[in-house]
């Protein structure tokens, strides 16, 4: 009887761990978003265009990143429309995703759609192709946190 | 520790029950991570790691197949959690490793020291 209980425990712990491992990615993303809000940004900017961003997708969207002088534009298709998020950089963009590269965008914390004039702070992940985009209103409150991956 | 017919000590039943609670806590945590405060969840991970550290000593003394099979998932989850920390902001890489495996090791060593002190005090 005791032996059966022991092996049942082993089976339960293995099952629980495998389930936990399957959920670890989303768990880490949520943690990453919370840490990114507190982290020192690697790149900063002020939003100059924010179009067709409603509703914000928590699914991964494939798009493109463009460098236009001192502006960076992120665009992706949402159905028949093109969602655009553009910002004027307020820090050097050295080492950021190059021009015309494909990217993957996903909202991790989507409170309200970004608006022109809001600040964007970009924090690098340890993963060399990944970034967190923290969007703040004029009061410094966090409006959204997005995940941006260079889909190279 | 309880004794068996061969004289080898066996972990008490409570140890196994705690392992069941441990696995349930881990599942609950990762399943509800979106709903729990982002500042609470890390402690929800490190606390089970510390509990696992305390229970490691009775499980490995003496080493048994079932004990090792219980510890393997603890290490496996730790390894995967560490690997996933690649997706945390730069500067936080390996912090889950130090917190999770560190918590596990610190409590395991603490338990070992406590057991040795108890044994010395009782003269065994």
GROMACS .gro file of C-alpha atoms in nm, chain B residues 33-123:
model
   91
  185UNK     CA    1   0.050   3.309  -1.338
  186UNK     CA    2  -0.149   3.557  -1.551
  187UNK     CA    3  -0.389   3.628  -1.268
  188UNK     CA    4  -0.136   3.651  -0.985
  189UNK     CA    5   0.072   3.960  -0.915
  190UNK     CA    6   0.395   3.956  -1.114
  191UNK     CA    7   0.584   4.029  -0.793
  192UNK     CA    8   0.427   3.738  -0.606
  193UNK     CA    9   0.486   3.467  -0.864
  194UNK     CA   10   0.868   3.443  -0.830
  195UNK     CA   11   0.825   3.365  -0.462
  196UNK     CA   12   0.573   3.101  -0.562
  197UNK     CA   13   0.850   2.935  -0.761
  198UNK     CA   14   1.131   2.978  -0.514
  199UNK     CA   15   0.927   2.860  -0.216
  200UNK     CA   16   0.865   2.512  -0.368
  201UNK     CA   17   1.236   2.499  -0.455
  202UNK     CA   18   1.323   2.564  -0.091
  203UNK     CA   19   1.073   2.303   0.025
  204UNK     CA   20   1.228   2.058  -0.221
  205UNK     CA   21   1.569   2.138  -0.070
  206UNK     CA   22   1.449   2.052   0.282
  207UNK     CA   23   1.298   1.725   0.161
  208UNK     CA   24   1.601   1.627  -0.046
  209UNK     CA   25   1.801   1.515   0.256
  210UNK     CA   26   1.553   1.254   0.384
  211UNK     CA   27   1.495   1.138   0.027
  212UNK     CA   28   1.862   1.075  -0.043
  213UNK     CA   29   1.946   0.925   0.294
  214UNK     CA   30   1.976   0.648   0.186
  215UNK     CA   31   1.944   0.702  -0.191
  216UNK     CA   32   1.643   0.525  -0.343
  217UNK     CA   33   1.511   0.502  -0.695
  218UNK     CA   34   1.181   0.662  -0.594
  219UNK     CA   35   1.366   0.944  -0.418
  220UNK     CA   36   1.580   1.017  -0.721
  221UNK     CA   37   1.272   1.003  -0.943
  222UNK     CA   38   1.115   1.267  -0.721
  223UNK     CA   39   1.418   1.493  -0.733
  224UNK     CA   40   1.472   1.465  -1.107
  225UNK     CA   41   1.166   1.682  -1.192
  226UNK     CA   42   1.285   1.946  -0.945
  227UNK     CA   43   1.613   1.971  -1.132
  228UNK     CA   44   1.442   1.941  -1.469
  229UNK     CA   45   1.207   2.230  -1.396
  230UNK     CA   46   1.503   2.432  -1.263
  231UNK     CA   47   1.701   2.370  -1.582
  232UNK     CA   48   1.409   2.463  -1.809
  233UNK     CA   49   1.325   2.770  -1.601
  234UNK     CA   50   1.690   2.879  -1.628
  235UNK     CA   51   1.691   2.827  -2.004
  236UNK     CA   52   1.368   3.025  -2.037
  237UNK     CA   53   1.525   3.316  -1.851
  238UNK     CA   54   1.687   3.402  -2.187
  239UNK     CA   55   1.358   3.580  -2.252
  240UNK     CA   56   1.387   3.805  -1.948
  241UNK     CA   57   1.531   4.156  -1.989
  242UNK     CA   58   1.909   4.145  -2.020
  243UNK     CA   59   2.067   4.164  -1.678
  244UNK     CA   60   1.816   3.916  -1.532
  245UNK     CA   61   1.956   3.614  -1.714
  246UNK     CA   62   2.049   3.338  -1.467
  247UNK     CA   63   1.871   3.515  -1.182
  248UNK     CA   64   1.603   3.239  -1.185
  249UNK     CA   65   1.885   2.984  -1.169
  250UNK     CA   66   2.045   3.145  -0.866
  251UNK     CA   67   1.711   3.199  -0.694
  252UNK     CA   68   1.561   2.857  -0.772
  253UNK     CA   69   1.863   2.629  -0.750
  254UNK     CA   70   2.018   2.853  -0.484
  255UNK     CA   71   1.704   2.823  -0.270
  256UNK     CA   72   1.703   2.450  -0.321
  257UNK     CA   73   2.071   2.407  -0.233
  258UNK     CA   74   2.068   2.645   0.063
  259UNK     CA   75   1.777   2.469   0.231
  260UNK     CA   76   1.922   2.124   0.151
  261UNK     CA   77   2.254   2.219   0.312
  262UNK     CA   78   2.068   2.377   0.604
  263UNK     CA   79   1.870   2.054   0.654
  264UNK     CA   80   2.188   1.846   0.635
  265UNK     CA   81   2.363   2.060   0.895
  266UNK     CA   82   2.057   2.048   1.120
  267UNK     CA   83   2.042   1.667   1.092
  268UNK     CA   84   2.413   1.635   1.177
  269UNK     CA   85   2.370   1.860   1.480
  270UNK     CA   86   2.071   1.658   1.595
  271UNK     CA   87   2.265   1.333   1.554
  272UNK     CA   88   2.564   1.471   1.747
  273UNK     CA   89   2.337   1.597   2.024
  274UNK     CA   90   2.168   1.259   2.059
  275UNK     CA   91   2.508   1.085   2.048
   0.00000   0.00000   0.00000
